[in-house]
Tab-separated table of C-alpha atoms in Angstrom:
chain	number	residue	atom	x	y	z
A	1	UNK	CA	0.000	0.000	0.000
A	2	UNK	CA	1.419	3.675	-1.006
A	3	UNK	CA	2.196	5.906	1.606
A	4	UNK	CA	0.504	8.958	1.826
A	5	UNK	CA	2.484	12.119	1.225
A	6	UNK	CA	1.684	14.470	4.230
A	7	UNK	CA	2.804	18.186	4.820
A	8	UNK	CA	2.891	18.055	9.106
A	9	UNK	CA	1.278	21.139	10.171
A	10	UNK	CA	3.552	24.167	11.554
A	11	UNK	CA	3.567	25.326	15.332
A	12	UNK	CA	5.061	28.680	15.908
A	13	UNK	CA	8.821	28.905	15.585
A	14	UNK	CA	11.110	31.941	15.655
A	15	UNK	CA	9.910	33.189	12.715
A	16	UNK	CA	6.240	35.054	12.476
A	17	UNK	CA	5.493	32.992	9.167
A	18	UNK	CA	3.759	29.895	9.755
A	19	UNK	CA	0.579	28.187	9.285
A	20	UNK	CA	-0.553	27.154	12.455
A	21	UNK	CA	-4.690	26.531	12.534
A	22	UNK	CA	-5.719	28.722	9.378
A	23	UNK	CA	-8.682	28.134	7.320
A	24	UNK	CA	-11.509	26.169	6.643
A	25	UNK	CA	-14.654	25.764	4.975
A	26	UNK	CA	-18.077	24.614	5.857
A	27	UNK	CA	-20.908	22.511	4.370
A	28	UNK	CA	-24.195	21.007	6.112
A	29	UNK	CA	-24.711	17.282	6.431
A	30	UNK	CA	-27.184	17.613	4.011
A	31	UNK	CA	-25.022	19.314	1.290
A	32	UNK	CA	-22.239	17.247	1.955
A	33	UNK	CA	-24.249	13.975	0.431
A	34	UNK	CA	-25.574	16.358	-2.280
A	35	UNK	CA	-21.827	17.544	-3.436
A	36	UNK	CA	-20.467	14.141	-3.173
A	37	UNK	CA	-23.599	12.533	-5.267
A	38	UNK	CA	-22.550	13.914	-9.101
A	39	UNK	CA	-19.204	12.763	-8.760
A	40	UNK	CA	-19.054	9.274	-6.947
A	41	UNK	CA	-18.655	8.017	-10.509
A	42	UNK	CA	-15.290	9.751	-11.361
A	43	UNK	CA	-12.934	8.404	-8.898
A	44	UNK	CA	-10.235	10.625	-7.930
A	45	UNK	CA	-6.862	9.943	-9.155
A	46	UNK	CA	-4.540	7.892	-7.222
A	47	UNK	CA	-1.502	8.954	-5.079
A	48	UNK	CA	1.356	10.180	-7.581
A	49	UNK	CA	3.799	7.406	-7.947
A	50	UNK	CA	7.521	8.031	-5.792
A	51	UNK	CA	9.054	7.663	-8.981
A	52	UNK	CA	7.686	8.900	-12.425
A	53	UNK	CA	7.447	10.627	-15.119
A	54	UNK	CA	4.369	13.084	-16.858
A	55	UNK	CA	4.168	15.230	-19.782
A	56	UNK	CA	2.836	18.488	-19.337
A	57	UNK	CA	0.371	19.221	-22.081
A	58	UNK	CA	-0.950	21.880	-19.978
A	59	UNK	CA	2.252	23.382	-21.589
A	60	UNK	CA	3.139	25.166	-24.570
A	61	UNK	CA	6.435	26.648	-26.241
A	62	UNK	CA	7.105	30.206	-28.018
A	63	UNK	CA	10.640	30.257	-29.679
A	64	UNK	CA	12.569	33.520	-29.984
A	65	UNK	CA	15.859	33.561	-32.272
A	66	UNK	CA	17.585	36.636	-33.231
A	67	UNK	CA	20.815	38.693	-32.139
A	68	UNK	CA	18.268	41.158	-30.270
A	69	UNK	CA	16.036	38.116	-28.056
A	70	UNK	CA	18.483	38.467	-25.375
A	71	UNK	CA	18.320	41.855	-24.702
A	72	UNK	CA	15.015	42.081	-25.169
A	73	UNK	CA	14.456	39.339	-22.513
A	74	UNK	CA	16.677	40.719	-19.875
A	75	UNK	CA	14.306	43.775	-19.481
A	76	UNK	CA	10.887	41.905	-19.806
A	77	UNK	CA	11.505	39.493	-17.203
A	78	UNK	CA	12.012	39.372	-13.261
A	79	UNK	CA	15.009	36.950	-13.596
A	80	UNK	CA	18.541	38.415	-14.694
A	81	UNK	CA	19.541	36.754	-18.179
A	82	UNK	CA	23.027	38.003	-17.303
A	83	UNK	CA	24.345	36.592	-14.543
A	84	UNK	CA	27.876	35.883	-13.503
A	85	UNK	CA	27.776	32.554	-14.748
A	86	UNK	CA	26.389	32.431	-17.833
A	87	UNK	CA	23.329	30.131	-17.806
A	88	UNK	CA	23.231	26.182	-19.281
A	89	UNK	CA	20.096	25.419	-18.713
A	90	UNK	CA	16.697	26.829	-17.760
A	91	UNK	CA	15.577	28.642	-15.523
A	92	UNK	CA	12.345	30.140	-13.913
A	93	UNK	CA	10.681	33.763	-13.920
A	94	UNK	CA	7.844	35.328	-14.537
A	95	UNK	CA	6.440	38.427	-17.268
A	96	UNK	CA	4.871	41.268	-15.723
A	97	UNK	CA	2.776	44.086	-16.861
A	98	UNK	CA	3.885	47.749	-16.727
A	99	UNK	CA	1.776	48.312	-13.104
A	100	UNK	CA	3.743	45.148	-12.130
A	101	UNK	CA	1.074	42.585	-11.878
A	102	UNK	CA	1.647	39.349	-13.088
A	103	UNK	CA	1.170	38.658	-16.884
A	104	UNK	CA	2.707	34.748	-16.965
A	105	UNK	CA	4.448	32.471	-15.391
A	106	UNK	CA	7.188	30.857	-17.228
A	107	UNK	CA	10.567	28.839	-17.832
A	108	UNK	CA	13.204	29.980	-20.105
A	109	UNK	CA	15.430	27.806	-21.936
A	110	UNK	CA	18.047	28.054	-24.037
A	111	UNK	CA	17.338	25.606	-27.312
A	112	UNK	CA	20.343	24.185	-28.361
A	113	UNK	CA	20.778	25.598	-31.225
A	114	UNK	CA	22.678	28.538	-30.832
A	115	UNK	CA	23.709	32.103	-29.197
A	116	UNK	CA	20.199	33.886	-28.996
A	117	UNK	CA	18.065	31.236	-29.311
A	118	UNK	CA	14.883	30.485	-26.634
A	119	UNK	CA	12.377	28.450	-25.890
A	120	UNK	CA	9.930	30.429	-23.287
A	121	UNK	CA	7.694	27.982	-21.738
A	122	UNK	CA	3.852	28.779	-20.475
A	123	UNK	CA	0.564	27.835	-20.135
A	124	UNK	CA	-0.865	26.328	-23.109
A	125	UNK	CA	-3.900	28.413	-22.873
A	126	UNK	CA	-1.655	31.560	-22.837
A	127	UNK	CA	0.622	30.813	-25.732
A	128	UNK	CA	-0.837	32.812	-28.616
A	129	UNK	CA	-1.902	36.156	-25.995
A	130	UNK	CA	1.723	36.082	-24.224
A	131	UNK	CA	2.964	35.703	-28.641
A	132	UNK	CA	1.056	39.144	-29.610
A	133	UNK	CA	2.621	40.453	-26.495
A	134	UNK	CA	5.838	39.893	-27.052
A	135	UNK	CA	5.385	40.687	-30.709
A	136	UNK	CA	3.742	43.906	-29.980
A	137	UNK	CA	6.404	45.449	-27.915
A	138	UNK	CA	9.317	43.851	-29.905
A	139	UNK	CA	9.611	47.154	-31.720
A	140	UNK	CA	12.480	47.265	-33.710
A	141	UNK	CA	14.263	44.397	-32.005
A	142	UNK	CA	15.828	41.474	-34.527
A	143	UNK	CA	14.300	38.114	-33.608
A	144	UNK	CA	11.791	36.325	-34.513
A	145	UNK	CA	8.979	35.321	-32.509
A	146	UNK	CA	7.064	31.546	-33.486
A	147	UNK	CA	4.651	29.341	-31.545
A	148	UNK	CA	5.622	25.727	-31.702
A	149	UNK	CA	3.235	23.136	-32.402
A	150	UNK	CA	2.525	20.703	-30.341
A	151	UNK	CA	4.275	18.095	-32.020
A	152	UNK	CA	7.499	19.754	-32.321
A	153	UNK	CA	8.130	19.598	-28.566
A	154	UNK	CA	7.094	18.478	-25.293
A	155	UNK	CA	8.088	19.420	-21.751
A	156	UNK	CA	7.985	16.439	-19.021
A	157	UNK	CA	8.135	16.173	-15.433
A	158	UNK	CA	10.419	14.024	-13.513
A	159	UNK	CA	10.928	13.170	-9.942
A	160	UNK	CA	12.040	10.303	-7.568
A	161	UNK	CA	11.553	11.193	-4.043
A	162	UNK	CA	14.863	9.104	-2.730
A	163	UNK	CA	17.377	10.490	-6.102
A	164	UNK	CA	19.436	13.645	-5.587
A	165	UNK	CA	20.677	14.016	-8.784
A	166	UNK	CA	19.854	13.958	-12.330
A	167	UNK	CA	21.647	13.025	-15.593
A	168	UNK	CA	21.199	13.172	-19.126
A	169	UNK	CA	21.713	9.508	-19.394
A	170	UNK	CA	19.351	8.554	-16.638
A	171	UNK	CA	16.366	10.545	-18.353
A	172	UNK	CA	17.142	9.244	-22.152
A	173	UNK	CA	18.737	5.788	-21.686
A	174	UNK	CA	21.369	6.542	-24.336
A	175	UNK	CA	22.477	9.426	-23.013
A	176	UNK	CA	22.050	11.708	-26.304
A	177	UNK	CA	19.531	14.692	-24.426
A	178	UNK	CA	19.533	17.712	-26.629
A	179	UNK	CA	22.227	20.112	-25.659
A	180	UNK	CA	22.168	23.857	-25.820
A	181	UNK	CA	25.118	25.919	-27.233
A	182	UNK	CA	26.701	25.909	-24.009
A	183	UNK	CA	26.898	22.194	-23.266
A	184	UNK	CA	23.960	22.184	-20.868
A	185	UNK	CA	20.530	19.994	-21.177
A	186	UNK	CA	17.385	21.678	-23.044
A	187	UNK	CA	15.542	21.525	-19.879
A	188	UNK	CA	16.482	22.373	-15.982
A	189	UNK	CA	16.169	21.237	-12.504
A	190	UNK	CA	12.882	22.720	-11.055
A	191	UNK	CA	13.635	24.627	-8.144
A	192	UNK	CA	10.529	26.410	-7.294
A	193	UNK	CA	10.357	24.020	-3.785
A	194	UNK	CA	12.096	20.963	-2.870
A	195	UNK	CA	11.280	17.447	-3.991
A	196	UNK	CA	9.571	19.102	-7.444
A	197	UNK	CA	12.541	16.996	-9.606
A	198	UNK	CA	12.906	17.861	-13.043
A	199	UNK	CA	11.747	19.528	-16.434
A	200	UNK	CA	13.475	17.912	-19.586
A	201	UNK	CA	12.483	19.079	-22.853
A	202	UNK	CA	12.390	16.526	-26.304
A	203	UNK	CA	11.683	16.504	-29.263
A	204	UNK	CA	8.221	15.283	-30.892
A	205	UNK	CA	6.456	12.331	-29.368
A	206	UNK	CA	9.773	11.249	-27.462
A	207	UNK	CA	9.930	10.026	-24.063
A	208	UNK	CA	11.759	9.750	-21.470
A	209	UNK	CA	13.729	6.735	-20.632
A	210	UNK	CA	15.059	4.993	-17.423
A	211	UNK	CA	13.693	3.074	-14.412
A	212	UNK	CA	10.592	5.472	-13.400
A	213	UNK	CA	7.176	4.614	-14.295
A	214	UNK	CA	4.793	7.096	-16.957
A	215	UNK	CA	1.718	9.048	-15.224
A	216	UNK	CA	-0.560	11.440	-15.857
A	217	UNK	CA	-0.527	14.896	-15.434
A	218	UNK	CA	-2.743	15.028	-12.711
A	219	UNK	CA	-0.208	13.256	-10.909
A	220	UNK	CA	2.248	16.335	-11.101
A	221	UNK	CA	-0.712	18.130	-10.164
A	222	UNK	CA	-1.454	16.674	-7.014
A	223	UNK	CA	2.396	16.859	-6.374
A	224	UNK	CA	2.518	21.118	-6.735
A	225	UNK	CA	-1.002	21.178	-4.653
A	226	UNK	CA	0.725	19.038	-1.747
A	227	UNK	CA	3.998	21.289	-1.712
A	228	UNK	CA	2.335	24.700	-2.554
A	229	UNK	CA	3.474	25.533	-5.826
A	230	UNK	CA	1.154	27.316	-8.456
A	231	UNK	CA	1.386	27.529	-12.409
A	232	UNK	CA	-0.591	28.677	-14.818
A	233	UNK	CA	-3.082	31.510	-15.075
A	234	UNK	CA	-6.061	29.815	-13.937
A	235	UNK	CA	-4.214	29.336	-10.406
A	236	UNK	CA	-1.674	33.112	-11.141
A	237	UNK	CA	-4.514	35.101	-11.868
A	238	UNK	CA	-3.487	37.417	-14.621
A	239	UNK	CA	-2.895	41.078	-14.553
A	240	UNK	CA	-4.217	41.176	-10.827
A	241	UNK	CA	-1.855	39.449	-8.321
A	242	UNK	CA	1.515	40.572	-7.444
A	243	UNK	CA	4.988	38.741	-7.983
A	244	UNK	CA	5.082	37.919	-4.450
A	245	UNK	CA	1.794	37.164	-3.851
A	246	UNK	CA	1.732	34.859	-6.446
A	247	UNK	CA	5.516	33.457	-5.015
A	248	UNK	CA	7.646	33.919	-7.735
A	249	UNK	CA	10.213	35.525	-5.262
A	250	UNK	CA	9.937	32.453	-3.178
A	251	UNK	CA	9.890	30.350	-6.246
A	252	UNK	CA	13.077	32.146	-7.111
A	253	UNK	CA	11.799	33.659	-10.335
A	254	UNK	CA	12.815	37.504	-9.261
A	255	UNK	CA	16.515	39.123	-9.090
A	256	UNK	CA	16.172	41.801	-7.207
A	257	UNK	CA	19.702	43.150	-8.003
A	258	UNK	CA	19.563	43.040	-11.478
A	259	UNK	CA	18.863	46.055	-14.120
A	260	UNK	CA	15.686	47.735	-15.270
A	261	UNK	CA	12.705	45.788	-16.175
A	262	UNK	CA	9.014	45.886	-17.105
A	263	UNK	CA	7.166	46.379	-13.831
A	264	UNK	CA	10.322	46.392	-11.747
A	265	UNK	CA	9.294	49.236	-9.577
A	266	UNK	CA	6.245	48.561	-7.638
A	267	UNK	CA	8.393	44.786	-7.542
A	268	UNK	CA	11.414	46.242	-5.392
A	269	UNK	CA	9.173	48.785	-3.799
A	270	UNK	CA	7.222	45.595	-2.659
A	271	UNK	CA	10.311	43.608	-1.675
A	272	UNK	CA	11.604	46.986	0.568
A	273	UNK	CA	8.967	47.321	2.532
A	274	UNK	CA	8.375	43.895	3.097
A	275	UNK	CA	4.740	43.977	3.001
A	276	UNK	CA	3.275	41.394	1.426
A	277	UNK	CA	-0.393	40.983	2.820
A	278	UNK	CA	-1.400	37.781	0.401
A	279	UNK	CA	-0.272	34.279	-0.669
A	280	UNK	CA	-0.785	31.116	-2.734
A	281	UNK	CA	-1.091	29.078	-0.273
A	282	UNK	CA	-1.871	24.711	-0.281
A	283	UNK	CA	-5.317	23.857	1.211
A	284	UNK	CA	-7.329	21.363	2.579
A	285	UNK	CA	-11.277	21.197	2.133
A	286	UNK	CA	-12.823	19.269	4.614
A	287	UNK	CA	-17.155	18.997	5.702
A	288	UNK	CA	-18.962	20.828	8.111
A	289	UNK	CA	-19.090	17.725	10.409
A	290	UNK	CA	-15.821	17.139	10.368
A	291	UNK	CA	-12.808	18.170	12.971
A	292	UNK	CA	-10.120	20.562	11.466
A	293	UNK	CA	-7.268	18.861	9.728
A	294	UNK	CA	-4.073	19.025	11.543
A	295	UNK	CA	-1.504	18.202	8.306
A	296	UNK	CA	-2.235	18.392	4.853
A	297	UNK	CA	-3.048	15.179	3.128
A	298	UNK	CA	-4.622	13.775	-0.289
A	299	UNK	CA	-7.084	11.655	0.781
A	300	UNK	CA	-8.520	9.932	-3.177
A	301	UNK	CA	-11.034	8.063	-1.365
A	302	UNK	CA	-12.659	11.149	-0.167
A	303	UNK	CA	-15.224	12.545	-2.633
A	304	UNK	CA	-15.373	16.315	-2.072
A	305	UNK	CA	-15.734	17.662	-5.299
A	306	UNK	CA	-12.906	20.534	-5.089
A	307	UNK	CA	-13.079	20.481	-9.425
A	308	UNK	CA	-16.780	22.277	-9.471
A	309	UNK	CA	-15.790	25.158	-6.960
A	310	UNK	CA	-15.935	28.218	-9.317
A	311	UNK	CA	-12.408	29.766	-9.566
A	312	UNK	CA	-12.002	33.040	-7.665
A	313	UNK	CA	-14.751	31.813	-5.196
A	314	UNK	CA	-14.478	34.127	-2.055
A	315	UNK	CA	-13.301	32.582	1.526
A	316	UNK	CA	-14.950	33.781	4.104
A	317	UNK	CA	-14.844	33.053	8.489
A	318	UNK	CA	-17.689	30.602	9.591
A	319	UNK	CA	-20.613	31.761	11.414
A	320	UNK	CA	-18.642	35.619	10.868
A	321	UNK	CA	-19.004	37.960	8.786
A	322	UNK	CA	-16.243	40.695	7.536
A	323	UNK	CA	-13.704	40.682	5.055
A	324	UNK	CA	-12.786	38.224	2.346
A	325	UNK	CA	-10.024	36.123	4.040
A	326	UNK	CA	-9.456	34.980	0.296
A	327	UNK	CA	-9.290	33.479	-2.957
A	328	UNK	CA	-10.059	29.787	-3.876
A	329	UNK	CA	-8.001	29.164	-7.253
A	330	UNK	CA	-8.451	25.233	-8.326
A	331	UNK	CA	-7.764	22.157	-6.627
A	332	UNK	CA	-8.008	17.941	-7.134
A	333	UNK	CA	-10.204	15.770	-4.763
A	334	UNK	CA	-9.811	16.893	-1.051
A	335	UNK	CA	-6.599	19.170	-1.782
A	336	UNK	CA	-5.635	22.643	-3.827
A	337	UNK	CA	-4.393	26.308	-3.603
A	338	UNK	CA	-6.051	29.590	-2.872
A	339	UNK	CA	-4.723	33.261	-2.258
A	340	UNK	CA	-5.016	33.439	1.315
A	341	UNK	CA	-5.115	37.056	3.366
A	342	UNK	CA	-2.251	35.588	6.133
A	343	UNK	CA	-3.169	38.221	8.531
A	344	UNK	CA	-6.823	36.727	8.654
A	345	UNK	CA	-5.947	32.866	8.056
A	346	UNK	CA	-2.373	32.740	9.715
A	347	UNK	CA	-0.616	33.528	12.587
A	348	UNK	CA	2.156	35.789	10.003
A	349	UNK	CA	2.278	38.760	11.672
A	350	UNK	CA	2.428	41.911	8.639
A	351	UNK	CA	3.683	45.077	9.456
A	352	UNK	CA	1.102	47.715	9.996
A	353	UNK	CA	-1.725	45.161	10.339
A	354	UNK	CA	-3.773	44.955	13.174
A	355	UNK	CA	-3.819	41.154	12.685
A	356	UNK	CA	-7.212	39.364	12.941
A	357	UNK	CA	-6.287	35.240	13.583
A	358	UNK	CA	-7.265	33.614	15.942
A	359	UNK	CA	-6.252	29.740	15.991
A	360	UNK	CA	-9.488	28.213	16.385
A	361	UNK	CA	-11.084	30.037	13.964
A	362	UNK	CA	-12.432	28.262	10.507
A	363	UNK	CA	-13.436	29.299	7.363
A	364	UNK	CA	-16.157	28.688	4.309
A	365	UNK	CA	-16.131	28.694	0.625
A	366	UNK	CA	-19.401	29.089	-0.264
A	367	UNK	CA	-21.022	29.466	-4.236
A	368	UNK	CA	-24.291	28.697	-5.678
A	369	UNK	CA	-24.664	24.917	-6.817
A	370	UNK	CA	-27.073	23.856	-9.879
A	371	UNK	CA	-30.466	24.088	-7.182
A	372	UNK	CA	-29.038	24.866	-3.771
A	373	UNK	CA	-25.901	26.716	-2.176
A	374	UNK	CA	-22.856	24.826	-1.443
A	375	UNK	CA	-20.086	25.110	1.246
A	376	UNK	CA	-17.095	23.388	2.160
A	377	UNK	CA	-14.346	23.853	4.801
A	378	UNK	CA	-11.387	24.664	4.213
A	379	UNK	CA	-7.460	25.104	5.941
A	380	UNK	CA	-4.938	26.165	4.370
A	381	UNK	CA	-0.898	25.051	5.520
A	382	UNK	CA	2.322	26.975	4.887
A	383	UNK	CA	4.881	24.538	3.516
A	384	UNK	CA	7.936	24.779	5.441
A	385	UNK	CA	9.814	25.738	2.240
A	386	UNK	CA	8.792	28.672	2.601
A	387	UNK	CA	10.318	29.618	6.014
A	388	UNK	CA	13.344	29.454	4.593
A	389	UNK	CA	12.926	32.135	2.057
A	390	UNK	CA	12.531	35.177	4.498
């Protein structure tokens, strides 16, 4: 039988940000049969294998080639392109908008072909918008801009929770990855929080190779849920969070000491002041009857619907009334992410705020089902990766 993968709740330490008892989300006994009923026929998927690999069709490329696509990068981007160390292999980071909200999330990698070529990688449903943006504000920049097709390239996951390293020959068999100009893998290690493993990027319908089982994407899905990391703009809500709030500084997408940049300055201002009142944060839904969760677990067996909440649904205290507390963004079975107001749902303490948690206190989503109104539970956890970031 697989072990469950578990996130331990957080008790207070030295620092001020942790997750202690945080949200929650209520439903009545009799919605909780009701929300369970319409999906007791699709199963939830299974625990992600310890060892595996997924493709990411969630995923799209954009290739830029042309002497100018590096300089036009480096100030478009919250990552520094020029580094003291020239980069091998990719990297994350994020485009922003000129107010310094968040446009996409993406990885950059250089394509193995040669000086000034890139693959940017990004949502699949953002491909052709973040295309006529880049286009648009090209100017008179030399490089060409080109959406791949689907069957030109594909981006997989990889991870083994006991490995430590990666190789080109353990992820291709034959040891003949692509390699970029500078002797470095088309692909990277994905460091946006530990344990996440590895993109690697091939060509057509290729897979990878080795002694790790194939799954599904929902699989990799249920992996980023359980350790807190967003993608995408359905869970990065476009042109309306901030870097940080979205945790692309924790994700280490943003270099604060490098140059000039699209939406740089509300972005340092931000990172200055060191007030950051909202973040993606992992969450648990759980039913009205139930006691609060005390560690963050998938639980497949459970049937609690978290696919029909509507995106951007509101999170509010139960049996209280005030202020959203925050934002539910998607989620799989029992588990997602949502934008959570710490002040309200943890016990982070945010300079010049009053501060309104309390540790017993639980929380609702609540939105209007096809003949009655729904509510769930829900808690939200601070993975401990992210202690280590302040």
């Amino acid at each position: 039988m697989k072990s469950q993968l578990t996130l331990p709740l957080l008790r207070p330490l030295v620092r001020p940000y942790i997750c202690t008892n945080c949200l929650s989300r209520s439903i009545p006994r009799s919605v909780a049969t009701t929300i369970s009923r319409p999906y007791t026929s699709n199963r939830n998927p299974p625990h992600p294998p310890q060892s595996a690999y997924a493709q990411l069709s969630s995923r799209r490329f954009i290739s830029l080639s042309g002497p100018d696509s590096t300089h036009y990068l480096q100030g478009v981007i919250t990552a520094n392109l020029s580094p003291p160390v020239p980069r091998k292999s990719g990297f994350y980071t994020a485009f922003l908008n000129a107010q310094g909200r968040l446009l996409n999330d993406v990885f950059i990698y250089p394509d193995g072909i040669g000086e000034g070529n890139w693959l940017i990688e990004v949502d699949a449903k953002e491909v052709e918008r973040l295309a006529k943006h880049i286009k648009r504000y090209k100017l008179r920049a030399k490089f060409e801009v080109r959406v791949l097709d689907v069957e030109e390239k594909g981006v997989w996951s990889l991870w083994d929770e006991g490995r430590k390293e990666w190789t080109a020959h353990s992820l291709v068999g034959d040891g003949s990855a692509q390699k970029n100009e500078r002797g470095g893998e088309v692909g990277c290690d994905d460091m946006r929080a530990p344990g996440m493993g590895k993109r690697l990027i091939l060509p057509g319908t290729r897979k990878p190779e080795g002694e790790m089982e194939e799954t599904s994407e929902e699989s990799y899905r249920i992996r980023r849920y359980l350790k807190g990391v967003p993608e995408g703009q359905d869970e990065l809500i476009r042109e309306s969070a901030l870097p940080q709030e979205s945790n692309i500084d924790f994700m280490g997408g943003i270099d604060y000491r490098k140059g000039c940049y699209v939406g740089q300055e509300l972005t340092i201002r931000t990172h200055h002041t060191g007030v950051v009142r909202k973040r993606v944060l992992p969450v648990m839904l759980y039913g009205v009857d139930e006691s609060m969760p005390q560690s963050l677990k998938y639980l497949p067996e459970k049937e609690v619907g978290a696919e029909v909440i509507p995106r951007e649904t509101s999170i509010g205290r139960v049996e209280k009334r005030g202020r959203s507390a925050g934002k539910w963004l998607g989620g799989v079975g029992n588990i997602g992410l949502s934008l959570c107001r710490l002040e309200i749902m943890t016990d982070v303490q945010i300079p010049g705020e009053g501060g309104g948690y309390k540790e017993n206190d639980e929380f609702k989503l609540e939105w209007e089902g096809s003949d009655r109104q729904e509510m769930l539970k829900v808690k939200a956890f601070v993975p401990p990766w992210h202690l280590t970031k302040q």
